[in-house]
Short mmCIF file of C-alpha atoms and ligand atoms in Angstrom, two decimals:
data_model
loop_
_atom_site.label_atom_id
_atom_site.label_comp_id
_atom_site.label_asym_id
_atom_site.label_seq_id
_atom_site.Cartn_x
_atom_site.Cartn_y
_atom_site.Cartn_z
CA MET A 1 148.17 66.48 43.15
CA SER A 2 150.59 67.11 40.35
CA THR A 3 153.46 68.19 42.58
CA SER A 4 155.88 65.47 41.60
CA ASP A 5 156.91 67.07 38.38
CA SER A 6 160.24 65.62 37.53
CA LYS A 7 161.53 69.00 36.30
CA THR A 8 162.42 70.25 39.75
CA THR A 9 164.33 67.05 40.48
CA GLN A 10 166.65 67.68 37.53
CA SER A 11 169.34 70.25 37.10
CA LEU A 12 169.02 73.23 34.75
CA ALA A 13 171.70 71.74 32.56
CA ALA A 14 169.74 68.53 32.26
CA LEU A 15 166.67 70.59 31.32
CA GLY A 16 168.67 72.41 28.64
CA VAL A 17 168.33 75.81 30.33
CA THR A 18 171.36 77.83 29.50
CA GLU A 19 170.09 81.38 29.07
CA THR A 20 168.47 83.84 31.47
CA ALA A 21 165.46 84.21 29.19
CA GLN A 22 164.56 80.57 29.76
CA VAL A 23 164.35 81.01 33.55
CA THR A 24 161.15 83.08 33.73
CA PRO A 25 158.92 80.64 31.75
CA LEU A 26 160.34 77.78 33.79
CA PHE A 27 159.26 79.43 37.06
CA ALA A 28 155.91 80.48 35.57
CA ASN A 29 155.28 76.87 34.91
CA VAL A 30 156.04 75.87 38.51
CA ARG A 31 153.85 78.65 39.82
CA ALA A 32 150.89 77.54 37.72
CA ARG A 33 151.33 74.06 39.13
CA PHE A 34 151.33 75.49 42.65
CA ASP A 35 148.16 77.43 42.03
CA SER A 36 146.33 74.38 40.78
CA ASP A 37 147.56 72.32 43.77
CA ALA A 38 146.34 75.04 46.12
CA SER A 39 142.80 75.01 44.79
CA ALA A 40 142.75 71.20 44.97
CA ALA A 41 143.32 71.22 48.77
CA HIS A 42 139.83 71.19 50.34
CA ASP A 43 140.22 69.94 53.88
CA GLU A 44 142.79 69.97 56.62
CA ALA A 45 144.42 66.67 55.60
CA GLY A 46 144.66 67.71 51.96
CA TRP A 47 146.11 71.04 52.99
CA LYS A 48 148.87 69.41 55.09
CA GLN A 49 149.89 67.21 52.19
CA PHE A 50 149.92 70.24 49.91
CA ARG A 51 151.97 72.28 52.38
CA ASP A 52 154.57 69.52 52.81
CA ALA A 53 154.82 68.98 49.09
CA TRP A 54 155.78 72.60 48.55
CA LEU A 55 157.46 73.72 51.78
CA GLY A 56 158.80 70.41 53.18
CA ARG A 57 162.41 70.94 54.24
CA LYS A 58 163.78 67.72 52.79
CA SER A 59 161.95 67.26 49.54
CA GLY A 60 159.49 70.09 49.15
CA VAL A 61 159.44 71.71 45.71
CA LEU A 62 161.18 74.86 47.00
CA THR A 63 163.97 72.74 48.49
CA GLN A 64 164.27 70.82 45.22
CA ILE A 65 164.59 74.06 43.25
CA THR A 66 167.21 75.35 45.67
CA ASP A 67 169.18 72.13 45.50
CA ASN A 68 168.76 71.26 41.84
CA TRP A 69 168.46 74.62 40.11
CA LEU A 70 169.96 77.36 42.26
CA LYS A 71 172.94 75.74 43.88
CA PRO A 72 174.44 74.16 40.74
CA ALA A 73 173.51 77.10 38.47
CA THR A 74 176.16 78.70 36.32
CA PRO A 75 177.23 82.15 37.48
CA GLU A 76 175.34 83.69 34.51
CA LEU A 77 172.02 82.08 35.54
CA LYS A 78 172.37 82.19 39.31
CA ARG A 79 171.10 85.72 39.71
CA ALA A 80 167.98 85.21 37.65
CA VAL A 81 167.20 81.84 39.29
CA GLY A 82 167.74 83.35 42.77
CA ALA A 83 165.38 86.26 42.05
CA SER A 84 162.68 84.03 40.58
CA LEU A 85 163.00 81.58 43.44
CA ASN A 86 162.53 84.39 46.02
CA GLU A 87 159.44 85.54 44.20
CA LEU A 88 158.09 82.00 44.04
CA ARG A 89 158.85 81.44 47.75
CA ALA A 90 156.96 84.54 48.76
CA HIS A 91 154.00 83.49 46.61
CA VAL A 92 154.00 79.92 47.94
CA GLU A 93 154.32 80.89 51.61
CA SER A 94 151.56 83.48 51.53
CA HIS A 95 149.19 81.30 49.55
CA VAL A 96 149.71 78.19 51.66
CA GLU A 97 148.70 80.24 54.71
CA ALA A 98 145.80 81.86 52.89
CA ARG A 99 144.56 78.44 51.86
CA ARG A 100 144.63 77.24 55.48
CA LEU A 101 142.54 80.18 56.60
CA ALA A 102 140.08 79.62 53.78
CA ILE A 103 139.66 75.94 54.67
CA GLU A 104 139.17 76.75 58.37
CA ALA A 105 136.59 79.39 57.61
CA GLY A 106 134.81 76.98 55.30
CA ALA A 107 134.66 74.33 58.03
CA GLU A 108 133.22 76.82 60.44
CA GLU A 109 130.65 77.94 57.96
CA ALA A 110 129.65 74.37 57.28
CA ALA A 111 129.22 73.76 61.02
CA LEU A 112 127.17 76.91 61.36
CA ALA A 113 125.05 75.99 58.40
CA LYS A 114 124.37 72.62 60.00
CA ASP A 115 123.14 74.21 63.23
CA ARG A 116 121.39 77.15 61.66
CA VAL A 117 117.75 77.67 62.65
CA ASP A 118 115.61 78.12 59.62
CA LEU A 119 113.78 81.32 60.46
CA SER A 120 111.69 81.09 57.35
CA LEU A 121 109.74 78.17 58.83
CA PRO A 122 106.49 79.18 60.51
CA GLY A 123 106.84 78.80 64.30
CA VAL A 124 104.62 76.89 66.68
CA ILE A 125 102.01 79.35 67.92
CA HIS A 126 101.26 79.28 71.64
CA PRO A 127 98.19 81.48 71.94
CA ILE A 128 98.03 83.42 75.19
CA GLY A 129 94.64 83.20 76.81
CA SER A 130 92.95 85.69 79.08
CA HIS A 131 90.92 85.54 82.25
CA HIS A 132 87.28 84.58 81.85
CA LEU A 133 84.91 87.47 82.48
CA ILE A 134 83.67 85.81 85.70
CA ARG A 135 87.27 85.60 86.92
CA GLN A 136 87.79 89.26 86.01
CA VAL A 137 84.70 90.33 87.96
CA PHE A 138 85.83 88.27 90.96
CA GLN A 139 89.08 90.19 90.77
CA GLU A 140 87.31 93.57 90.56
CA VAL A 141 85.21 92.73 93.63
CA GLU A 142 88.19 91.40 95.55
CA ASP A 143 90.26 94.51 94.75
CA ILE A 144 87.54 96.80 96.10
CA PHE A 145 87.22 94.89 99.36
CA PHE A 146 90.99 94.55 99.68
CA SER A 147 91.22 98.33 99.56
CA ILE A 148 89.09 98.61 102.70
CA GLY A 149 90.82 95.94 104.74
CA PHE A 150 89.08 92.68 103.87
CA SER A 151 91.07 89.55 103.12
CA VAL A 152 90.15 86.56 100.98
CA VAL A 153 89.41 83.07 102.30
CA GLU A 154 88.24 80.08 100.33
CA GLY A 155 86.42 76.96 101.40
CA PRO A 156 85.24 73.53 100.27
CA GLU A 157 82.58 73.10 97.61
CA ILE A 158 81.54 69.82 99.21
CA GLU A 159 79.99 70.66 102.55
CA THR A 160 78.12 69.09 105.41
CA PRO A 161 74.52 70.10 106.12
CA TYR A 162 75.79 71.46 109.43
CA TYR A 163 77.88 74.21 107.81
CA ASN A 164 75.60 74.79 104.83
CA PHE A 165 72.40 74.99 106.91
CA GLU A 166 72.28 74.25 110.62
CA ALA A 167 75.03 76.52 111.87
CA LEU A 168 73.54 79.27 109.71
CA ASN A 169 70.38 79.00 111.75
CA ILE A 170 68.58 76.92 109.11
CA PRO A 171 67.41 73.78 110.95
CA GLU A 172 66.10 70.75 109.11
CA PHE A 173 62.56 71.32 107.77
CA HIS A 174 63.08 75.09 107.74
CA PRO A 175 61.13 76.27 104.68
CA VAL A 176 64.08 78.31 103.43
CA ARG A 177 65.76 75.04 102.43
CA ASP A 178 63.16 74.76 99.67
CA ASP A 179 64.71 77.79 97.97
CA MET A 180 67.97 75.99 97.70
CA ASP A 181 67.28 72.72 95.92
CA THR A 182 70.37 70.87 96.99
CA PHE A 183 72.62 68.26 95.37
CA TYR A 184 73.43 65.56 97.91
CA LEU A 185 76.30 63.18 97.34
CA GLU A 186 75.62 59.47 97.19
CA LEU A 187 77.58 58.03 100.08
CA PRO A 188 78.11 54.49 101.35
CA LYS A 189 75.65 53.41 104.04
CA GLY A 190 76.81 54.36 107.52
CA ALA A 191 78.70 57.48 106.40
CA PRO A 192 79.07 59.74 109.46
CA THR A 193 77.32 62.72 107.85
CA PRO A 194 75.53 63.41 104.60
CA LEU A 195 77.52 65.56 102.16
CA LEU A 196 76.22 68.11 99.69
CA LEU A 197 77.43 70.64 97.14
CA ARG A 198 77.28 73.96 98.96
CA THR A 199 74.29 76.02 97.90
CA HIS A 200 75.95 79.28 98.89
CA THR A 201 79.28 80.59 100.17
CA SER A 202 77.75 81.39 103.58
CA PRO A 203 79.10 78.20 105.24
CA MET A 204 82.48 79.92 105.17
CA GLN A 205 81.11 82.46 107.65
CA ILE A 206 80.92 79.63 110.17
CA ARG A 207 84.25 78.03 109.24
CA THR A 208 86.00 81.41 109.46
CA MET A 209 84.54 82.32 112.85
CA GLU A 210 85.40 78.85 114.16
CA GLN A 211 89.01 79.48 113.16
CA GLN A 212 89.54 83.04 114.34
CA LYS A 213 88.46 85.43 117.02
CA PRO A 214 87.04 88.85 116.16
CA PRO A 215 87.83 91.14 114.47
CA VAL A 216 86.89 89.24 111.31
CA ARG A 217 86.86 90.91 107.91
CA VAL A 218 86.77 88.41 105.07
CA ILE A 219 85.33 87.84 101.64
CA VAL A 220 84.81 84.38 100.17
CA PRO A 221 84.78 84.00 96.39
CA GLY A 222 83.65 80.64 95.06
CA LYS A 223 81.36 78.32 93.15
CA VAL A 224 77.97 77.26 94.47
CA TYR A 225 75.43 74.67 93.26
CA ARG A 226 71.65 74.38 93.15
CA ARG A 227 69.43 72.00 91.25
CA ASP A 228 67.99 74.53 88.82
CA ASN A 229 67.02 73.98 85.22
CA PRO A 230 69.33 76.01 82.99
CA ASP A 231 67.81 79.08 81.34
CA ALA A 232 68.86 82.69 80.72
CA THR A 233 68.98 83.47 84.44
CA HIS A 234 69.54 80.07 86.05
CA SER A 235 72.38 77.62 86.13
CA PHE A 236 73.05 74.60 88.36
CA MET A 237 76.44 76.13 89.17
CA PHE A 238 77.12 79.81 89.70
CA HIS A 239 79.45 82.13 91.57
CA GLN A 240 79.19 84.13 94.77
CA VAL A 241 81.32 86.35 96.93
CA GLU A 242 80.37 86.11 100.58
CA GLY A 243 81.35 88.91 102.93
CA LEU A 244 81.58 88.93 106.71
CA ALA A 245 82.70 91.60 109.15
CA VAL A 246 82.45 91.00 112.90
CA ASP A 247 83.92 93.10 115.67
CA THR A 248 82.99 94.59 119.02
CA ASP A 249 81.49 97.80 117.68
CA ILE A 250 80.11 97.25 114.16
CA THR A 251 76.92 99.16 113.50
CA PHE A 252 74.25 99.21 110.83
CA CYS A 253 75.94 102.39 109.54
CA ASP A 254 79.22 100.54 108.99
CA PHE A 255 77.22 97.95 107.11
CA THR A 256 75.43 100.38 104.78
CA GLY A 257 78.53 102.50 104.30
CA THR A 258 80.61 99.50 103.29
CA ILE A 259 78.04 98.17 100.85
CA GLU A 260 77.42 101.57 99.29
CA TYR A 261 81.14 102.12 98.91
CA PHE A 262 81.45 98.80 97.13
CA VAL A 263 78.56 99.45 94.75
CA ARG A 264 79.83 102.93 93.78
CA GLN A 265 83.32 101.60 93.18
CA PHE A 266 81.94 98.81 91.06
CA PHE A 267 79.25 100.58 89.00
CA GLY A 268 80.50 104.16 89.16
CA PRO A 269 79.78 107.12 91.44
CA SER A 270 76.46 108.09 89.86
CA VAL A 271 74.44 105.01 90.83
CA LYS A 272 71.98 105.25 93.69
CA THR A 273 71.38 102.52 96.25
CA ARG A 274 68.50 101.43 98.48
CA PHE A 275 67.60 98.73 100.98
CA ARG A 276 64.45 96.74 101.14
CA PRO A 277 63.53 94.57 104.12
CA SER A 278 64.02 90.91 103.46
CA TYR A 279 64.54 87.66 105.28
CA PHE A 280 67.51 85.36 105.75
CA PRO A 281 67.72 83.03 108.76
CA PHE A 282 71.33 84.04 109.50
CA THR A 283 70.83 87.83 109.48
CA GLU A 284 68.64 90.11 111.54
CA PRO A 285 67.62 92.54 110.20
CA SER A 286 67.96 91.24 106.65
CA VAL A 287 67.90 93.40 103.57
CA GLU A 288 67.83 93.10 99.84
CA PHE A 289 70.15 95.64 98.32
CA ASP A 290 69.10 97.44 95.13
CA VAL A 291 70.98 99.71 92.75
CA SER A 292 69.47 102.30 90.41
CA CYS A 293 69.37 100.67 86.97
CA PRO A 294 72.75 101.39 85.36
CA PHE A 295 71.22 100.98 81.87
CA CYS A 296 68.53 103.67 82.01
CA GLY A 297 70.22 105.82 84.65
CA GLY A 298 67.49 104.93 87.13
CA THR A 299 64.68 106.45 85.04
CA GLY A 300 62.91 103.24 84.04
CA SER A 301 62.78 104.23 80.40
CA SER A 302 65.22 104.17 77.54
CA ASN A 303 64.92 105.19 73.88
CA GLY A 304 61.40 106.48 74.52
CA GLY A 305 60.20 103.09 75.79
CA THR A 306 60.40 100.99 78.93
CA CYS A 307 63.94 100.01 79.93
CA SER A 308 64.26 96.35 79.06
CA LYS A 309 66.79 95.67 81.83
CA CYS A 310 64.86 96.90 84.87
CA LYS A 311 61.46 96.48 83.17
CA GLY A 312 60.62 100.07 84.02
CA ALA A 313 61.25 99.59 87.75
CA ALA A 314 64.28 101.93 87.69
CA TRP A 315 65.87 99.69 90.34
CA ILE A 316 67.69 96.41 90.04
CA GLU A 317 67.96 93.90 92.84
CA LEU A 318 71.63 93.28 93.55
CA PHE A 319 72.12 90.96 96.52
CA GLY A 320 71.11 89.93 100.01
CA ALA A 321 72.75 91.10 103.18
CA GLY A 322 72.13 91.94 106.80
CA MET A 323 73.42 92.17 110.34
CA VAL A 324 74.61 88.76 111.54
CA ASP A 325 71.82 87.09 113.55
CA PRO A 326 72.98 86.67 117.20
CA ALA A 327 71.86 83.02 117.02
CA VAL A 328 74.71 82.36 114.58
CA TYR A 329 77.31 83.47 117.13
CA GLY A 330 76.11 80.69 119.40
CA PHE A 331 77.36 78.12 116.88
CA VAL A 332 80.91 79.52 116.88
CA ASN A 333 81.37 80.43 120.53
CA TYR A 334 81.26 84.17 119.99
CA ASP A 335 79.54 86.15 122.70
CA PRO A 336 76.50 87.84 121.08
CA LYS A 337 76.51 90.45 123.84
CA LYS A 338 80.02 91.55 122.92
CA VAL A 339 80.19 91.30 119.14
CA SER A 340 78.17 92.49 116.20
CA GLY A 341 78.67 92.35 112.47
CA PHE A 342 77.26 92.22 109.00
CA ALA A 343 77.25 89.77 106.13
CA PHE A 344 76.40 89.84 102.45
CA GLY A 345 76.25 87.39 99.56
CA ILE A 346 76.89 88.76 96.10
CA GLY A 347 75.95 86.81 92.97
CA ILE A 348 78.92 87.32 90.68
CA ASP A 349 77.28 86.10 87.48
CA ARG A 350 74.45 88.57 87.98
CA LEU A 351 76.87 91.38 88.73
CA ALA A 352 78.87 90.61 85.57
CA MET A 353 75.70 90.51 83.47
CA LEU A 354 74.56 93.88 84.81
CA LYS A 355 77.88 95.61 84.38
CA TYR A 356 78.73 94.22 80.96
CA GLY A 357 75.23 94.05 79.48
CA ILE A 358 75.02 90.27 79.10
CA ASP A 359 71.50 88.90 78.96
CA ASP A 360 72.05 85.14 79.15
CA VAL A 361 73.98 83.49 81.96
CA GLN A 362 74.54 80.38 79.82
CA ILE A 363 77.00 82.33 77.65
CA PHE A 364 79.46 82.25 80.56
CA PHE A 365 79.59 78.49 80.47
CA GLN A 366 79.62 77.85 76.73
CA ASN A 367 83.12 79.28 76.36
CA ASP A 368 82.59 80.41 72.80
CA VAL A 369 85.81 82.24 71.88
CA ARG A 370 83.80 84.91 70.05
CA PHE A 371 82.37 85.84 73.45
CA LEU A 372 85.58 85.37 75.42
CA ARG A 373 87.58 87.56 73.04
CA GLN A 374 85.32 90.51 73.81
CA PHE A 375 86.78 90.57 77.32
CA PRO A 376 90.54 90.22 76.80
N1 DAH B 401 73.52 83.00 101.13
C1 DAH B 401 72.44 83.76 100.54
C2 DAH B 401 72.02 83.10 99.23
O1 DAH B 401 72.79 82.46 98.61
C3 DAH B 401 72.90 85.17 100.21
C4 DAH B 401 73.15 85.96 101.45
C5 DAH B 401 72.16 86.74 101.99
C6 DAH B 401 74.38 85.89 102.06
C7 DAH B 401 72.38 87.49 103.11
C8 DAH B 401 74.63 86.65 103.20
C9 DAH B 401 73.61 87.44 103.71
O2 DAH B 401 75.79 86.63 103.83
O3 DAH B 401 73.85 88.15 104.81
O4 DAH B 401 70.90 83.25 98.85
#
């Protein structure tokens, strides 16, 4: 800083100033020095030094001018020196303050700049996924049954033969076990019971009735396993929704009405339904439930040829169902003379394929995003 200019420490006489005309250039000179000092102060410490050099009471430049120039000035010069000094004082005071504000603002800006988030950088993308089509169809089925008073229960995928077979009226060596080629777990010798991967969701009928007294109205969504070779219609793991309703006065009409309601909600009001007699050890009577082919409108033909989906049959087999066999109630301490009910087991993969026109079950398990993105 160039503040210590000896001129302001000398008297006007010593500087050879004797006329009014010399006063103005003298002050202009001081002011120029001030301006250059001001722009040299860049931080708070520099600014304090600068302020004291100019405004300090004891030896600041303004004090020096007052003491050395104004006070001893001749009467002829006093007026001009006084006026110039006032002007200079006003300039110095306002600019010292302005400089402080500028430095503060600069510091703030620097701090902001340091913390600033660079919005021009590409962000990290967190793609949002969607539910798998199987999950979506589960949800559709659940919503329909919710709306008529069913609730959802879930059960273990590892089961005992008792729940998977025996309590469902399928004793050992019953031929129906051949239809369900079963994965058994390898267990240490002496294990209390064999364990298997459930071949259907029906064991949850037993577990539910063991846990609660009638009325029972549940659906059971879940995964099931059978030793099948994978092809367009088979997979060693697939999905079912079991249904069970038991009460003191459930009739075959309740059964058909419920199932028909479900199918119309799911496929639309125009589909037709029919029952065919069938056999399951845990229902009596047992039925296979068919729906008029949703692809050809139940005509069996499409585009002048045979409908490729129902192979001209006009009907598509949907799922098995029936009235709960009284023998089953014996396993859960229900009185078969007092209660009746119905059950059904819906294959979800099949239902999804029918509704969304998918012709290969394997596509569900490959998880190719080009497929998944079609069902956002
Ligand atoms: N559990 C049978 C299966 O997986 C499907 C089934 C048929 C379930 C009839 C039922 C039923 O509840 O009543 O093949």
